[in-house]
PDB file of C-alpha atoms and ligand atoms in Angstrom:
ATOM      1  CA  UNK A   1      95.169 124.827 113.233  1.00 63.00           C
ATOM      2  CA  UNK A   2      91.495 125.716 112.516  1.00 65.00           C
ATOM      3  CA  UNK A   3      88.864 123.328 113.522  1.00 61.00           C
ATOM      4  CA  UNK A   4      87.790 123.512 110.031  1.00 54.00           C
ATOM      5  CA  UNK A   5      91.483 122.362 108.759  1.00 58.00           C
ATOM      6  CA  UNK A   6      91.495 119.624 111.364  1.00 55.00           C
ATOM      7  CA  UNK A   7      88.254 118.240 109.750  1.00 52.00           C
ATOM      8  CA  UNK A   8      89.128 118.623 106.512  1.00 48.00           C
ATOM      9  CA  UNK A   9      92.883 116.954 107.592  1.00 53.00           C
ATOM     10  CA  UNK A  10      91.506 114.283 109.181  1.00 54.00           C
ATOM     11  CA  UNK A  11      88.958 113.650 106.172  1.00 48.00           C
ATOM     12  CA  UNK A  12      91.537 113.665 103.834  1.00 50.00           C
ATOM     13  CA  UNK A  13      93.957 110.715 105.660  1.00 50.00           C
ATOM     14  CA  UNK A  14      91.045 108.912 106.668  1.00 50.00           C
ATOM     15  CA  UNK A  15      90.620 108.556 102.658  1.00 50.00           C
ATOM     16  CA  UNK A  16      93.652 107.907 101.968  1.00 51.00           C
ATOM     17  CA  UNK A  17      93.632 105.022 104.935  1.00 47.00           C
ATOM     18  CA  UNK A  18      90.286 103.618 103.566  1.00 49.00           C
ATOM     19  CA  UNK A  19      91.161 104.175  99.593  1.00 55.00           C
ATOM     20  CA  UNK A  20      91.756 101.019  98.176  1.00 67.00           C
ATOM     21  CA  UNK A  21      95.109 100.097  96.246  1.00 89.00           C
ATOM     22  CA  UNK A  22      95.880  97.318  93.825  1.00 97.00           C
ATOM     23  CA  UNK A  23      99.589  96.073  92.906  1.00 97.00           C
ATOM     24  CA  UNK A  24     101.228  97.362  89.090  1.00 97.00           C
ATOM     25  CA  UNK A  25      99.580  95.454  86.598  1.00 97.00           C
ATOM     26  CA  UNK A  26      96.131  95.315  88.421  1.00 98.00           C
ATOM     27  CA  UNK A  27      93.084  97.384  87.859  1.00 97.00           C
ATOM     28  CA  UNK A  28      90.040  98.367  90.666  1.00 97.00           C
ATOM     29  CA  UNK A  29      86.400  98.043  90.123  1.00 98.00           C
ATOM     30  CA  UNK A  30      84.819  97.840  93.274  1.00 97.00           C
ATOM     31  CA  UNK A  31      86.115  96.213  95.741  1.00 96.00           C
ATOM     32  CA  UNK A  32      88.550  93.771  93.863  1.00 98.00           C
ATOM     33  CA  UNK A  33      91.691  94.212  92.086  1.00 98.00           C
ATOM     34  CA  UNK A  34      92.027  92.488  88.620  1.00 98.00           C
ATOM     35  CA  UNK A  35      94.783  90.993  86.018  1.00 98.00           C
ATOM     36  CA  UNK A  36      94.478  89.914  82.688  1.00 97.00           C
ATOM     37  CA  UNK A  37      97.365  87.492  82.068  1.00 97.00           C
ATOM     38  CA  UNK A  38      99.733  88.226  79.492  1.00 96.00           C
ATOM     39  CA  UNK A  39     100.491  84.353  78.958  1.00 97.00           C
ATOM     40  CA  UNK A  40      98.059  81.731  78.029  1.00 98.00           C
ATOM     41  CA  UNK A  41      97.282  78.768  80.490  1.00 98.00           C
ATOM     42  CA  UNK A  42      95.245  75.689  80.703  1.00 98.00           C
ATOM     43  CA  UNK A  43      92.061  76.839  83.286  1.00 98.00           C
ATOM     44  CA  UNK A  44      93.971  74.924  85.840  1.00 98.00           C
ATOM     45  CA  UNK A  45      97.249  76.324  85.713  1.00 98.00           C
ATOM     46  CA  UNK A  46      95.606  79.485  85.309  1.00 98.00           C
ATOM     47  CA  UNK A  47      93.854  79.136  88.561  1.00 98.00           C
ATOM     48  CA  UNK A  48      97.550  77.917  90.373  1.00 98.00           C
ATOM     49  CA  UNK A  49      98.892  81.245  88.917  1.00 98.00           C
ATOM     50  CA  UNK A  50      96.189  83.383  90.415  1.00 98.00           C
ATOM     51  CA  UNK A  51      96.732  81.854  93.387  1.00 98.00           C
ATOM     52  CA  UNK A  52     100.511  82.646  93.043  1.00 98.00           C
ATOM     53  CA  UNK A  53      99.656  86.212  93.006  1.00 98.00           C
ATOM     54  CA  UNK A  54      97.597  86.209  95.852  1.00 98.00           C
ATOM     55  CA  UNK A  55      94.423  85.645  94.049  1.00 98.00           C
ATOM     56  CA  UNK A  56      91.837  83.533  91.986  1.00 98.00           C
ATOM     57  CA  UNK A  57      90.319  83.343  88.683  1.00 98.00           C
ATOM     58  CA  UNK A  58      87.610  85.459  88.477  1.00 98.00           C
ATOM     59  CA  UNK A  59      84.345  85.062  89.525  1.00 98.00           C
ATOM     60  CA  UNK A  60      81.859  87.411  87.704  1.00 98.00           C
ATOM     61  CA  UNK A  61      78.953  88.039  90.031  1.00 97.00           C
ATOM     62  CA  UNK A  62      77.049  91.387  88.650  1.00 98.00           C
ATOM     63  CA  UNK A  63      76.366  92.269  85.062  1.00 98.00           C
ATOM     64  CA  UNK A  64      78.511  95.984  86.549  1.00 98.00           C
ATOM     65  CA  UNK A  65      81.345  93.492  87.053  1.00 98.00           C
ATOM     66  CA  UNK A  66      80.727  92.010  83.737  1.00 98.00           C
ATOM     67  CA  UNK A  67      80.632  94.799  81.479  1.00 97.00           C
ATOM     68  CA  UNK A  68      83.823  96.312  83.309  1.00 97.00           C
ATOM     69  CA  UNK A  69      85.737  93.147  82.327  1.00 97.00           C
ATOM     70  CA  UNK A  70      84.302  93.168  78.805  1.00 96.00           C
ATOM     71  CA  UNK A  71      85.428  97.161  78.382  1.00 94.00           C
ATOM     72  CA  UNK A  72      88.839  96.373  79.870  1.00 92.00           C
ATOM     73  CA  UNK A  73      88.822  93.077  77.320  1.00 88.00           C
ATOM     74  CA  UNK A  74      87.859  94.959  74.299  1.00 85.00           C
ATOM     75  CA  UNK A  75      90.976  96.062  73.463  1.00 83.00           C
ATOM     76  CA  UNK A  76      92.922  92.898  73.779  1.00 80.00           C
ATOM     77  CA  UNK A  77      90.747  91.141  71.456  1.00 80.00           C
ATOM     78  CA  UNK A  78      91.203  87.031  73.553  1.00 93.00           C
ATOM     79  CA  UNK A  79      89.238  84.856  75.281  1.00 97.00           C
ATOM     80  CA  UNK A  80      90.122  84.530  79.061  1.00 98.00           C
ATOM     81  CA  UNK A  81      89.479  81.676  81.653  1.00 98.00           C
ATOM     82  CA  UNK A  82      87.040  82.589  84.753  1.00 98.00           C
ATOM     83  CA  UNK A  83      86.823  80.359  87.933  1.00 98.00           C
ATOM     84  CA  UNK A  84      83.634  78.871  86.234  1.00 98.00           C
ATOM     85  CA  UNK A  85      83.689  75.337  85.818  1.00 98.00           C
ATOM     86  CA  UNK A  86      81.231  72.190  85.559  1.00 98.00           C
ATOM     87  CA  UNK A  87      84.345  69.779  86.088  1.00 98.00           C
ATOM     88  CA  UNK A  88      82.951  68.332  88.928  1.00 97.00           C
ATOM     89  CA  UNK A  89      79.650  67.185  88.204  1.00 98.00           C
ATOM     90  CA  UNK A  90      78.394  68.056  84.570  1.00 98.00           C
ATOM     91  CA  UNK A  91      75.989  70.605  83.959  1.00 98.00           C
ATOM     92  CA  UNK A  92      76.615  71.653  87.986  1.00 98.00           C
ATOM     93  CA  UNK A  93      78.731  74.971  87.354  1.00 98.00           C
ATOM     94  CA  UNK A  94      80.252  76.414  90.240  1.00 98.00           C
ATOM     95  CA  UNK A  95      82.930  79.052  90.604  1.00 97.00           C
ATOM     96  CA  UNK A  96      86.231  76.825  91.378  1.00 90.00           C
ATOM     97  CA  UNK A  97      87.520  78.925  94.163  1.00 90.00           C
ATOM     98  CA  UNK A  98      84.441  80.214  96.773  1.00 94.00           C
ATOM     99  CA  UNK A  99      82.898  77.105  95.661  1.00 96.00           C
ATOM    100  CA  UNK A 100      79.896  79.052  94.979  1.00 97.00           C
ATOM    101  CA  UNK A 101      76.882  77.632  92.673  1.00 97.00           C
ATOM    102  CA  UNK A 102      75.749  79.075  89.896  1.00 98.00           C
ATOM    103  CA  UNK A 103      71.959  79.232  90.271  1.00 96.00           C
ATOM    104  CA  UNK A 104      68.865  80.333  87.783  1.00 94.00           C
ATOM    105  CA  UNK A 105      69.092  83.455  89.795  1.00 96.00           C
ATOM    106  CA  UNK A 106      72.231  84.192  89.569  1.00 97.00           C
ATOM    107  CA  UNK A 107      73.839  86.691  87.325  1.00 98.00           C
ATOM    108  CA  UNK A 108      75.394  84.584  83.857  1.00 98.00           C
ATOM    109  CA  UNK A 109      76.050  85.801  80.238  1.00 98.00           C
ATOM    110  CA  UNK A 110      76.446  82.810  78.292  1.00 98.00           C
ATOM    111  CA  UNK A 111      76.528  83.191  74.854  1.00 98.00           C
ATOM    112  CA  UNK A 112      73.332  82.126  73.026  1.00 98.00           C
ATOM    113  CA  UNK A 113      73.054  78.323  73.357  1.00 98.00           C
ATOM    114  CA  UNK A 114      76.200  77.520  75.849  1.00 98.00           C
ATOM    115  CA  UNK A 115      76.569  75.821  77.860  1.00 98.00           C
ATOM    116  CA  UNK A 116      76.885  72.536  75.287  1.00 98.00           C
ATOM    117  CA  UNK A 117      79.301  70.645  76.142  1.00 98.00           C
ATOM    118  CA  UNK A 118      80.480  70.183  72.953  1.00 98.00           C
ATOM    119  CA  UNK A 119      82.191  66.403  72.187  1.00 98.00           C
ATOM    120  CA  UNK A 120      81.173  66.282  75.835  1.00 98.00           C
ATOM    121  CA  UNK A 121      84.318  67.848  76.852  1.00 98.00           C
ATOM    122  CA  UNK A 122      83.893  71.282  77.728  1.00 98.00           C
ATOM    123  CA  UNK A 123      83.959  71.808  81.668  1.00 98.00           C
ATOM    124  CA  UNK A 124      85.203  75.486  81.892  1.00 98.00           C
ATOM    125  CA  UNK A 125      84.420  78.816  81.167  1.00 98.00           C
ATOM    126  CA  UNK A 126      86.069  81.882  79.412  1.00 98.00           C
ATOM    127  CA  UNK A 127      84.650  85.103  78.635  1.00 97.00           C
ATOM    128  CA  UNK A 128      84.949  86.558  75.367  1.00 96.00           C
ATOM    129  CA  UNK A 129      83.434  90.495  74.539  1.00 93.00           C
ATOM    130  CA  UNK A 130      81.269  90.531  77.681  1.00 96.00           C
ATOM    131  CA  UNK A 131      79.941  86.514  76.964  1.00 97.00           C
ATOM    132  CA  UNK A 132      80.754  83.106  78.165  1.00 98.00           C
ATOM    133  CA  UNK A 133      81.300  80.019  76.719  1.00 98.00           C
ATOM    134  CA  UNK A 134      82.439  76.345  77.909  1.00 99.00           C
ATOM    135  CA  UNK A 135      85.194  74.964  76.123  1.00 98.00           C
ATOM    136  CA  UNK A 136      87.794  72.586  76.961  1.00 99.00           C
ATOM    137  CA  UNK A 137      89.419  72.805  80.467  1.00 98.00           C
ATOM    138  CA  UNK A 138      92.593  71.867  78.950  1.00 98.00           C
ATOM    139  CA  UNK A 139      92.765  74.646  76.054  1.00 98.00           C
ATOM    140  CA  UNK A 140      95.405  77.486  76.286  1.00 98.00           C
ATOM    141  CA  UNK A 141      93.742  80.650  76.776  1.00 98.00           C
ATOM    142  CA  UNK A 142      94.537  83.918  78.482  1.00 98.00           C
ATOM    143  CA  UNK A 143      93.104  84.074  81.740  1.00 98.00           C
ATOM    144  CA  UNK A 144      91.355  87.125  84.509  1.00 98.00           C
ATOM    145  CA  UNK A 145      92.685  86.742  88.221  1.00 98.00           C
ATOM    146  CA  UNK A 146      90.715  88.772  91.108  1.00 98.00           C
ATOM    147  CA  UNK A 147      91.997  89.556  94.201  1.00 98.00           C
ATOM    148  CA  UNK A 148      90.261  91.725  97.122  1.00 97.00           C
ATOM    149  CA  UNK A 149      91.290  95.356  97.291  1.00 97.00           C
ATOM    150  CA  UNK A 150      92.035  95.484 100.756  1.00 92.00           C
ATOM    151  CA  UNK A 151      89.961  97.941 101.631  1.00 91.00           C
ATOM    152  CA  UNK A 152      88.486  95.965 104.113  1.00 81.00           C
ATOM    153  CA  UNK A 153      91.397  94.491 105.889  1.00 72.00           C
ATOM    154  CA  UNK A 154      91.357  95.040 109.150  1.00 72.00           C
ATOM    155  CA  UNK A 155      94.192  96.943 111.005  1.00 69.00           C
ATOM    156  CA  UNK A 156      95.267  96.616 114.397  1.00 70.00           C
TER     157      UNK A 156
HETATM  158  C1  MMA B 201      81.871  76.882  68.935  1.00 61.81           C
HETATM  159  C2  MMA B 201      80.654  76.430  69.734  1.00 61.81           C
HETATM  160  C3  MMA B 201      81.024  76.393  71.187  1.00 61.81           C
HETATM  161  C4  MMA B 201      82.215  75.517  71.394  1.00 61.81           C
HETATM  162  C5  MMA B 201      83.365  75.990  70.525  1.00 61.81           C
HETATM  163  C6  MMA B 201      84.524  75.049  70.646  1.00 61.81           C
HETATM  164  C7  MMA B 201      83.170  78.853  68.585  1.00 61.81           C
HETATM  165  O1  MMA B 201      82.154  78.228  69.303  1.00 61.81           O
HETATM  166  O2  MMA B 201      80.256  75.145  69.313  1.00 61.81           O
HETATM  167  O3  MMA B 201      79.968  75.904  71.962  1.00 61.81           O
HETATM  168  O4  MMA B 201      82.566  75.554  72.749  1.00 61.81           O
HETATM  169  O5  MMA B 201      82.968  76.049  69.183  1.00 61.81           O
HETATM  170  O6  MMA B 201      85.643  75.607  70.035  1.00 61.81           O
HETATM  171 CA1   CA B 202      80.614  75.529  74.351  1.00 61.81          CA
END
């Protein structure tokens, strides 16, 4: 073999050893793999099935990461769960599985006026063509899990 060829060898199965893959029924952006449920779930039950499949609901971080989930929405035409959730202290939304806080600097797309709490019972979030909303924890709604990629697994 050619040096060149051994390069370009090497190159090519170090890509395919750093490529990222996500199971049938998942779709890459980034570095996560996402699902959009086919069944509807209270945000709770939604969270225990992402967690069944190895992941979370999804937490939406970068307006990149929200407009991907809004183009991949747009055709299904529902409003699906994300990890976001006040149900721990009102007002106080975090994201239900890092346990991160949702600060004035960081990225959110709530529709115009949400959150309100309205009848003082909405403690989670969905996300309906690219904005959020808090509704009622308890509703039945179709639901985005997010798991890593795996590119970044280590290996031996
Ligand atoms: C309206 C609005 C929301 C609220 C839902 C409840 C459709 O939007 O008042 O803030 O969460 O109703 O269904
Ligand atoms: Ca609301």
């Amino acid at each position: 073999m050619s040096p060149l060829t051994t390069v370009l060898l090497s190159l090519l199965l170090l890509g395919f050893a750093a490529s990222s893959n996500c199971p049938d029924g998942w779709v890459h952006f980034g570095t996560s793999c996402y699902h959009f449920s086919h069944d509807t779930e209270s945000m709770p039950v939604a969270d225990l099935v992402c967690q069944h499949l190895d992941g979370h609901l999804v937490e939406i971080e970068s307006s990149e990461e929200n407009t991907y989930l809004a183009s991949k929405a747009a055709a299904l035409k529902a409003s699906f769960w994300t990890g976001l959730s006040d149900m721990q202290q009102e007002s106080v939304w975090l994201w239900y599985d890092s346990g991160r806080h949702l600060t004035s600097t960081s990225f959110q797309h709530w529709f115009p006026n949400e959150p309100n709490n309205a009848g003082m019972d909405e403690n989670c979030a969905y996300i309906s063509s690219g904005s959020w909303n808090d509704a009622p924890c308890h509703l039945a709604l179709h639901y985005i899990c997010e798991k890593d990629d795996g590119s970044s697994e280590i290996v031996g």
